[in-house]
Coordinates of C-alpha atoms in Angstrom, one line a residue:
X1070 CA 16.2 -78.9 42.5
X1071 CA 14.0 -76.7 40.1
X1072 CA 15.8 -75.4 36.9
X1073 CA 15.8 -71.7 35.9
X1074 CA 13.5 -73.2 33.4
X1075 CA 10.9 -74.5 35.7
X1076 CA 8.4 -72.3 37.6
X1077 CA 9.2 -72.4 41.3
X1078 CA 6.3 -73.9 43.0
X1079 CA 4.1 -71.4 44.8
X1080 CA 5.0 -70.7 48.9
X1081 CA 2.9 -72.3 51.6
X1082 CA 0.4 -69.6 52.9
X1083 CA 1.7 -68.2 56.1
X1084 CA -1.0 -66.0 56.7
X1085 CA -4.9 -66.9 57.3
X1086 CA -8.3 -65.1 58.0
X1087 CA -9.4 -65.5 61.9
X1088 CA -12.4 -67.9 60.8
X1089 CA -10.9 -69.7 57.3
X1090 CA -8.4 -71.1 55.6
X1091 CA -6.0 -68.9 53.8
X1092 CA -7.9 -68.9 50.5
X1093 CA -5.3 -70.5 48.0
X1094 CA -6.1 -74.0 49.9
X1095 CA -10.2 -73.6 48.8
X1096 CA -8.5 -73.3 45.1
X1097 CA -6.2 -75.7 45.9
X1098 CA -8.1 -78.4 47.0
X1099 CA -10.1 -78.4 43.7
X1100 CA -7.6 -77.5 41.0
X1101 CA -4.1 -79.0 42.3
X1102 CA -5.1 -81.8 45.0
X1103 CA -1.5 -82.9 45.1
X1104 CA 1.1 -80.7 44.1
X1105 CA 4.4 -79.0 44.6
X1106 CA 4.8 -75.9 47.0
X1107 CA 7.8 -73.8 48.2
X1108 CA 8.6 -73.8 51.9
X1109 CA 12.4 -72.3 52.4
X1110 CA 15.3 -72.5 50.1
X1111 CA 15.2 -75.0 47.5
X1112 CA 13.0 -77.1 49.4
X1113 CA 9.6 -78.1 47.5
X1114 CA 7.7 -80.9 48.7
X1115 CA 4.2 -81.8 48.0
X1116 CA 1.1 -80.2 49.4
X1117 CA -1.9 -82.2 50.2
X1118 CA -5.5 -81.3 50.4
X1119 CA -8.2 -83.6 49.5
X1120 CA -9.2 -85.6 52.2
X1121 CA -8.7 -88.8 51.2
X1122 CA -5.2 -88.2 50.1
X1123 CA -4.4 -86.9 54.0
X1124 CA -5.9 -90.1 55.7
X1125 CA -3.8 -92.0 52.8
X1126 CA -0.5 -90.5 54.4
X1127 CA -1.5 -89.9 58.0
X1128 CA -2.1 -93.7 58.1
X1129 CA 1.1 -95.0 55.8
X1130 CA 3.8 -95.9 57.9
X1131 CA 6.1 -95.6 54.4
X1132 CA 5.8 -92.0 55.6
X1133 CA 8.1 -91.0 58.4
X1134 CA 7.2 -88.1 61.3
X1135 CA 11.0 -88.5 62.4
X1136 CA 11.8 -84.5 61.4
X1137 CA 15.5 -85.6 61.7
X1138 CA 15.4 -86.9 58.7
X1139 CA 17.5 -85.4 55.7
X1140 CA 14.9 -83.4 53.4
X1141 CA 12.5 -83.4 56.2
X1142 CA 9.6 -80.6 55.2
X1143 CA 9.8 -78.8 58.5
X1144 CA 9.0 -76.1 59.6
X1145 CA 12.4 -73.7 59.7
X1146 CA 15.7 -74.7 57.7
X1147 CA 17.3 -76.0 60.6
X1148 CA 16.5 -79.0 62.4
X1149 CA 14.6 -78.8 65.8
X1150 CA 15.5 -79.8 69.1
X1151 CA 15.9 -83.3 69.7
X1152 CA 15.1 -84.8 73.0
X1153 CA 13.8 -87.8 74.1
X1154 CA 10.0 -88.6 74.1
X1155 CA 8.7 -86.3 71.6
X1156 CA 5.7 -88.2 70.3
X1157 CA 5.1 -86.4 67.2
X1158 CA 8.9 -86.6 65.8
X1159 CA 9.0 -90.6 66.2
X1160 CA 8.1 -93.6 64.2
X1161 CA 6.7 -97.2 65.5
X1162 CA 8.1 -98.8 67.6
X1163 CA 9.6 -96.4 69.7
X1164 CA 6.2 -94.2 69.1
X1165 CA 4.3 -97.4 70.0
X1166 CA 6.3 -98.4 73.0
X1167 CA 6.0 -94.9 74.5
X1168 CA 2.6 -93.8 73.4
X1169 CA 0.9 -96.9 75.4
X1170 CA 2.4 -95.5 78.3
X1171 CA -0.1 -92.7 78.3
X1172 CA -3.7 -94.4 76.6
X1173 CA -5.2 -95.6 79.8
X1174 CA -4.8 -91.4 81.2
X1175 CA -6.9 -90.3 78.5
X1176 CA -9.1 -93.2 77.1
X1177 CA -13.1 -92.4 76.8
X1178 CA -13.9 -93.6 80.2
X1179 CA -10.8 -91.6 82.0
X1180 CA -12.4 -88.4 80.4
X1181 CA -16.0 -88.9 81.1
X1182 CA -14.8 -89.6 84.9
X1183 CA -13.3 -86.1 84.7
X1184 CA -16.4 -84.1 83.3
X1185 CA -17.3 -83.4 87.0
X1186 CA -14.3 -81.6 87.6
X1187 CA -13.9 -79.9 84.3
X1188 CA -17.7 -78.8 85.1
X1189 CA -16.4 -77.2 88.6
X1190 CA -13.3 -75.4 87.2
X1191 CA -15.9 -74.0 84.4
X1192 CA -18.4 -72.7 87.0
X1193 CA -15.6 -71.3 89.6
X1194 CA -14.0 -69.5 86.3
X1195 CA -17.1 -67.8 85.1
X1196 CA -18.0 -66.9 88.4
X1197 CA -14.8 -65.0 88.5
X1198 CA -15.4 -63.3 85.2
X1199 CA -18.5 -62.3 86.2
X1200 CA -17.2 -60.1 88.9
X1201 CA -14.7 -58.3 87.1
X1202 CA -15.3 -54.9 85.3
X1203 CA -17.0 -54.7 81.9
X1204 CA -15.2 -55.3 79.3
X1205 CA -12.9 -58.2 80.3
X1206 CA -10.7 -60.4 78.5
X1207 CA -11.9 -63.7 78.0
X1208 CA -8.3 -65.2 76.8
X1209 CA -6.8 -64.4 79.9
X1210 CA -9.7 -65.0 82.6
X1211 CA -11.4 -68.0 80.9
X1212 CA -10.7 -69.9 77.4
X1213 CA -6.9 -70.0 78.8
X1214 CA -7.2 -71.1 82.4
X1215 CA -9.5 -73.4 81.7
X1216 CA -7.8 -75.7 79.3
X1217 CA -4.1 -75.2 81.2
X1218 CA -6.2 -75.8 84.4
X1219 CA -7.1 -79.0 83.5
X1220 CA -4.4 -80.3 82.1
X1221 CA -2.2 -79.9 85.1
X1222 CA -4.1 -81.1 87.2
X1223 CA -4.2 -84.5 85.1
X1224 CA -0.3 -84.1 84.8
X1225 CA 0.6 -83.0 88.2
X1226 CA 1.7 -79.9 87.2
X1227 CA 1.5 -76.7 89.8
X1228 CA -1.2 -74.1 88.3
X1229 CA 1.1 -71.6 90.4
X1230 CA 3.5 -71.9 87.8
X1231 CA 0.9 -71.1 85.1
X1232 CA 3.0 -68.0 83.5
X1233 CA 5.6 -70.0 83.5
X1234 CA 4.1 -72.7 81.4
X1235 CA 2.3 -70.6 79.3
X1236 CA 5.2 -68.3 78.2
X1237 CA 7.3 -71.0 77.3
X1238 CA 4.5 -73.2 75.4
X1239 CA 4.2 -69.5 73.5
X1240 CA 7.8 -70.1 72.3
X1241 CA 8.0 -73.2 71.4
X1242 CA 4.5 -72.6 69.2
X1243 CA 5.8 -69.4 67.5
X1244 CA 7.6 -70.7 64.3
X1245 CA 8.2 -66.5 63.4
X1246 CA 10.0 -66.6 66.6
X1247 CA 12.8 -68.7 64.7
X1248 CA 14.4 -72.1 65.7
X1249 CA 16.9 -71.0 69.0
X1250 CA 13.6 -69.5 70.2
X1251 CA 11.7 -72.4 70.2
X1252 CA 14.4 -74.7 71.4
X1253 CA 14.3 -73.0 74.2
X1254 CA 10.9 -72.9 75.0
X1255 CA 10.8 -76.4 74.5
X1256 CA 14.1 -76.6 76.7
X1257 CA 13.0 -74.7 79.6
X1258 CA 9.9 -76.9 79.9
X1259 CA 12.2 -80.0 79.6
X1260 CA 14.0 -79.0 82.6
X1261 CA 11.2 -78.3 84.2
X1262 CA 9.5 -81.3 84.1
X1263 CA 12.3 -83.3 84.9
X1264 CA 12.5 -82.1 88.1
X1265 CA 8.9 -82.6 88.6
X1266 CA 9.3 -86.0 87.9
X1267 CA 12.6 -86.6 90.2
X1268 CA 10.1 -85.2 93.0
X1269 CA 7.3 -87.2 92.3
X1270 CA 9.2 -90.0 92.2
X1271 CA 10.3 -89.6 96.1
X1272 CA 6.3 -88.1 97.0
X1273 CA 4.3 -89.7 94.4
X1274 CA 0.4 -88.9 94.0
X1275 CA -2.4 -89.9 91.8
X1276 CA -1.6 -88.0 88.9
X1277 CA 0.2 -89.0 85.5
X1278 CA 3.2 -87.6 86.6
X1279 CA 3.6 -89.8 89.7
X1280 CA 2.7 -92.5 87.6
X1281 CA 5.0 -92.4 84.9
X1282 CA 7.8 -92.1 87.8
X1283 CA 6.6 -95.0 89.5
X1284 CA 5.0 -97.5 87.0
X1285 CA 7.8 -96.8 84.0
X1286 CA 10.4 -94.9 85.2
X1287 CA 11.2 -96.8 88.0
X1288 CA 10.8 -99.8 86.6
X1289 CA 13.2 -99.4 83.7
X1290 CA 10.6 -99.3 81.2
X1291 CA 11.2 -95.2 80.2
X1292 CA 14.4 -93.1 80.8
X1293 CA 13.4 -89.9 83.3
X1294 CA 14.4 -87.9 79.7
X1295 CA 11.8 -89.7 77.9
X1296 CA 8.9 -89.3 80.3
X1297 CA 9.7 -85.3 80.7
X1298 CA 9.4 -85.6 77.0
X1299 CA 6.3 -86.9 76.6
X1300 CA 5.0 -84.6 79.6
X1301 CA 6.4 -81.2 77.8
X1302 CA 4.4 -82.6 74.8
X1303 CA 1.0 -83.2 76.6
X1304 CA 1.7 -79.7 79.0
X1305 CA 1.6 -78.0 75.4
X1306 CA -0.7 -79.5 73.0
X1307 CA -3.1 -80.0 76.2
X1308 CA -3.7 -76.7 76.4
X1309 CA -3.0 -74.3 73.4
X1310 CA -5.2 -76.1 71.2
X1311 CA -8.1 -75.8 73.1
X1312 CA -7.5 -72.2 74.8
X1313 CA -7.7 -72.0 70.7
X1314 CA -10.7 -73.4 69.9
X1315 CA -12.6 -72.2 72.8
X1316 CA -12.2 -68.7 71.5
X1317 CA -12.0 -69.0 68.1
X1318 CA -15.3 -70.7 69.0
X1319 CA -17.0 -68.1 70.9
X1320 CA -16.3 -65.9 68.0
X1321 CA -17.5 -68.3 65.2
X1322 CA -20.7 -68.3 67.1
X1323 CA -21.1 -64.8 67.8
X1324 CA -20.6 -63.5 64.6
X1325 CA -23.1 -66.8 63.0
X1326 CA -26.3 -65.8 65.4
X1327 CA -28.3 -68.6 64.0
X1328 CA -25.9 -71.0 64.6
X1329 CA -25.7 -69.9 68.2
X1330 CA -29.6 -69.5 68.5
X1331 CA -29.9 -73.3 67.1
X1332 CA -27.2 -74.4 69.9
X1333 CA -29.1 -72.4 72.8
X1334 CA -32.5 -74.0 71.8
X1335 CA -31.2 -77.4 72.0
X1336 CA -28.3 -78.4 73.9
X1337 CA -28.6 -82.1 72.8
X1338 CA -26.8 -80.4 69.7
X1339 CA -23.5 -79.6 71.5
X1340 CA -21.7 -82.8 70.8
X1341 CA -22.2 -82.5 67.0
X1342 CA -22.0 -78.1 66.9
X1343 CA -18.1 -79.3 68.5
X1344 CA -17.3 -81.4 65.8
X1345 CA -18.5 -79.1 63.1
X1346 CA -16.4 -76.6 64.7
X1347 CA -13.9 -78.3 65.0
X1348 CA -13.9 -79.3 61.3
X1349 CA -14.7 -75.6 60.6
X1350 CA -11.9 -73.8 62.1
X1351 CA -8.7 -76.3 62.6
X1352 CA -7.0 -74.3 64.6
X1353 CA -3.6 -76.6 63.7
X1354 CA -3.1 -74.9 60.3
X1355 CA 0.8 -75.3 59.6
X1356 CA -0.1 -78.9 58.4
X1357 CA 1.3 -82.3 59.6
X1358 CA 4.8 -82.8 57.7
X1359 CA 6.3 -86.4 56.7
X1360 CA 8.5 -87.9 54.5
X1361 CA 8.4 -91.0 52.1
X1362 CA 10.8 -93.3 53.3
X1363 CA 10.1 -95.4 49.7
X1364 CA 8.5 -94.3 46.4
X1365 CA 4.7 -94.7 47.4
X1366 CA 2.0 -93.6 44.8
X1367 CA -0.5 -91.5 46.1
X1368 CA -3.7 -89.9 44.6
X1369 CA -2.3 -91.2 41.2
X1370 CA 1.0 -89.2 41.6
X1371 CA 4.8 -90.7 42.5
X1372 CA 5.8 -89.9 45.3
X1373 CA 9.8 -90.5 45.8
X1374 CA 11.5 -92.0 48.7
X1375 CA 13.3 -88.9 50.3
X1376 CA 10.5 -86.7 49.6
X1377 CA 8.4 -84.4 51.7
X1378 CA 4.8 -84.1 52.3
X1379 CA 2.8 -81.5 54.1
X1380 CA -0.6 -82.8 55.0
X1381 CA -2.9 -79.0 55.5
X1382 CA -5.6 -80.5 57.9
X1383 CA -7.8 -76.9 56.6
X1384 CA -8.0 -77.9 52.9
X1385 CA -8.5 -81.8 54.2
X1386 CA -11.0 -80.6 56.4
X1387 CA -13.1 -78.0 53.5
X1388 CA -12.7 -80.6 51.0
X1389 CA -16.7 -80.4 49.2
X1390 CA -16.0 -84.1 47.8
X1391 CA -16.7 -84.9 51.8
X1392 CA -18.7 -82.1 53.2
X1393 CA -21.2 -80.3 51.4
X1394 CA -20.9 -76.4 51.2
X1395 CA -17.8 -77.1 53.1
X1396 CA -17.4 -73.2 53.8
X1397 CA -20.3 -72.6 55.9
X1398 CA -20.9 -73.0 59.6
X1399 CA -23.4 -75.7 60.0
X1400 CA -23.7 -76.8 63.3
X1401 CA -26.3 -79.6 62.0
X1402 CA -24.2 -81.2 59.9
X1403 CA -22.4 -84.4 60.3
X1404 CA -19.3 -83.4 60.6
X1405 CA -17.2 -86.6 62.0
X1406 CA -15.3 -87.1 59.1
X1407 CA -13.2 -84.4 60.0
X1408 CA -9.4 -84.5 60.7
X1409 CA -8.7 -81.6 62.9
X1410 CA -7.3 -84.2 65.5
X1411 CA -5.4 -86.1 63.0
X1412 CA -5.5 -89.7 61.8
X1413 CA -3.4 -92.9 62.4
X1414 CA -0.5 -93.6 64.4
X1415 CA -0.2 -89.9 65.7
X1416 CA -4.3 -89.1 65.8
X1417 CA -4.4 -86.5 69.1
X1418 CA -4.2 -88.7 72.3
X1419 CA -6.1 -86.2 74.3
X1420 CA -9.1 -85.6 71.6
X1421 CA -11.4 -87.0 74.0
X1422 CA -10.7 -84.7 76.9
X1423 CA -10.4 -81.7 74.3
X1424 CA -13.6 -83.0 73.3
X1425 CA -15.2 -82.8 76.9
X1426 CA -14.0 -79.3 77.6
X1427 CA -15.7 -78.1 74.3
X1428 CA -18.7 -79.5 75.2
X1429 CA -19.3 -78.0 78.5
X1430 CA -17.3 -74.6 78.3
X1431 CA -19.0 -73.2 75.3
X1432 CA -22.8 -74.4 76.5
X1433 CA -22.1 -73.3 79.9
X1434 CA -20.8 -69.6 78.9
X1435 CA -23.3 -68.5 77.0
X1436 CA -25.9 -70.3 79.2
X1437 CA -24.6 -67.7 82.4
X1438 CA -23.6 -65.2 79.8
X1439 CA -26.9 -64.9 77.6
X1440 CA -25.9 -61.2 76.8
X1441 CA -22.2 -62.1 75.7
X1442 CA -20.7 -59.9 73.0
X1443 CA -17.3 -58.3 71.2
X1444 CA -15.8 -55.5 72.2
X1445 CA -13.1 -53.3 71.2
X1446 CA -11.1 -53.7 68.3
X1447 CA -11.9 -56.1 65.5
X1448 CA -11.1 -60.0 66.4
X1449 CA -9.3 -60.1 63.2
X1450 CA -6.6 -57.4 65.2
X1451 CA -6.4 -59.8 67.9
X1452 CA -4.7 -62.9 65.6
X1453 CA -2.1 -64.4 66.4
X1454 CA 0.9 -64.1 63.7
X1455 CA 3.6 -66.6 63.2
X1456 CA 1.8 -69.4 65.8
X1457 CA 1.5 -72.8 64.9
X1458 CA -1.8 -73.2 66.3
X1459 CA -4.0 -70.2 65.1
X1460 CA -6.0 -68.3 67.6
X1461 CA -6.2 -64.6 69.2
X1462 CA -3.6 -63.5 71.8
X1463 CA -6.8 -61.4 73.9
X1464 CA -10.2 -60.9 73.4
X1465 CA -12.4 -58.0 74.9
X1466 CA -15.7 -59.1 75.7
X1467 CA -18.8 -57.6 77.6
X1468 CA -22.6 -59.0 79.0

């Protein structure tokens, strides 16, 4: 509780340019590392930005994800929806006993089995782009489909019911929205699943779905409730963050020529132009929230049991004590260090398969697309408002 006498911390920056951080966090990062900020109310927990200070939390199981907790720094005054198998709300071992479930779906080797048919869907989508009338939206005929494509595929999931899907993933991501909003996006998808998985369960293929009906449902080792949990999770984070990135991407690149004229010249540079962009954009910007379940020092500051934390992965990942220059597009640099995917117990399970879809969508579109360019109205008009993962809702393009 702050005193009349005490300056209330300063809010946590809702709004951000399409490429960068909001700019307070480059400030931040360098002046006040760790320090208070204001999210709602009377609710002030601390803000952190240099890197090494994020992988100290993200990797500290004295700090809790469980946003049921009392003085949990989340994202609207009221508590979400609680529902069995969300990932990102739990704490070892429940985390642990659930989360192994899924590893062998999306380990290294899985992925690099799948880059065949995450080459195909590529190639079929830009052929159908290519047909279409000039201008045409990318969002909504390529860095969209391809992402949700592939990730219901893996799941199971019918593509038919792609607007579906995709409107209620919007929900759930729009924190502006407010809380009943995005319990219901969440809760429609819940619903959903679970009858996916009562189906799969009598007809069961060779996709996660069927699996988690047979192998752990089935068998007692995960209620129905927790697997549709864990699938609503994966449905959404499988695919916003990387429709995301893709065109965020395409737009980094466009408007940073050389960048995308050192990347055409030598496509061995792919894997490491991902990563930098990747690092460069973090298209997760509302930060990752926890709260110290006992006083824990951190960065040379006390931080009290009961208090909240807001990790911002964009000031983490501009920090210049780790990358030099840390606000320029260098698609040379080593950027592997980043965080955009997290750290520790809750790193992104599907950062591999994200990675994949990168690395051959971007290459591959402006390989058949040499002439791609912007159209229309400024990106920046584009932006998303109120999302937790940042990107543009359409984006007018020509070739």
């Amino acid at each position: 509780m702050h005193s009349p006498e005490t300056p209330t911390p300063p809010s946590l920056p809702r709004h951000r340019p399409l490429l960068d951080p909001a700019a307070e966090y480059g400030r931040w990062v360098r002046e006040r590392p760790l320090a208070r900020i204001s999210l709602w109310g009377d609710v002030h927990p601390w803000l952190v930005t240099r890197q090494e200070d994020a992988r100290a939390v993200l990797s500290d199981p004295r700090f809790s994800s469980e946003n049921v907790r009392p003085g949990f720094p989340g994202l609207q005054p009221t508590p979400p929806p609680r529902t069995p198998g969300q990932l990102f709300a739990m704490d070892a071992p429940d985390h642990t006993r659930l989360r192994r479930m899924l590893i062998p779906e999306f380990t290294f080797r899985r992925v690099e089995q799948l880059r065949p048919a995450i080459g195909k869907i590529t190639e079929e989508l830009l052929d159908g782009l290519t047909e279409r009338e000039q201008p045409a939206d990318l969002v909504e005929h390529f860095t969209l489909p391809l992402p949700l494509l592939v990730i219901c595929e893996l799941l199971g999931v019918p593509y038919t019911d792609r607007d579906f899907i995709h409107r209620q993933a919007a929900a759930f991501a729009t924190v502006s929205a407010g809380p009943e909003a995005m319990r219901a996006g969440w809760g429609a998808l819940f619903g959903y699943l679970q009858k996916l998985l009562e189906a799969k369960s009598g007809a069961p293929g060779e996709d996660l779905m069927s699996k988690l009906a047979a192998e752990r449902v089935a068998t007692g080792e995960a209620t129905s409730a927790e697997a549709a949990g864990m699938l609503v999770q994966l449905l959404i984070a499988g695919h916003e963050t990387t429709a995301s990135m893709l065109s965020l991407g395409v737009i980094a690149l466009l408007r940073h020529p050389d960048q995308l004229a050192a990347l055409r010249a030598d496509e061995g540079l792919v894997p490491n132009a991902v990563e930098e962009l990747l690092r460069y954009l973090t298209v997760v910007h509302i930060g990752l929230r926890r709260i110290a379940t006992e006083d824990v020092e951190l960065g040379g500051v006390a931080v009290r049991a009961g208090e909240g934390v807001v990790v911002a992965l964009q000031a983490a990942n501009r920090d210049p004590a780790v990358f030099a220059d840390p606000d320029t597009l260098d698609l040379t640099r080593d950027a592997g260090q980043h965080l955009a995917f997290g750290h520790g117990l809750h790193h992104c399970l599907g950062q591999s398969l994200a990675r994949a879809e990168l690395q051959i969508a971007l290459p591959m579109l402006f390989r058949r697309l040499p002439g791609l360019r912007l159209t229309g109205p400024a990106a920046e008009e584009l932006a998303f408002e109120g999302r937790a993962v940042h990107g543009v809702r359409e984006l007018p393009v020509a070739w």
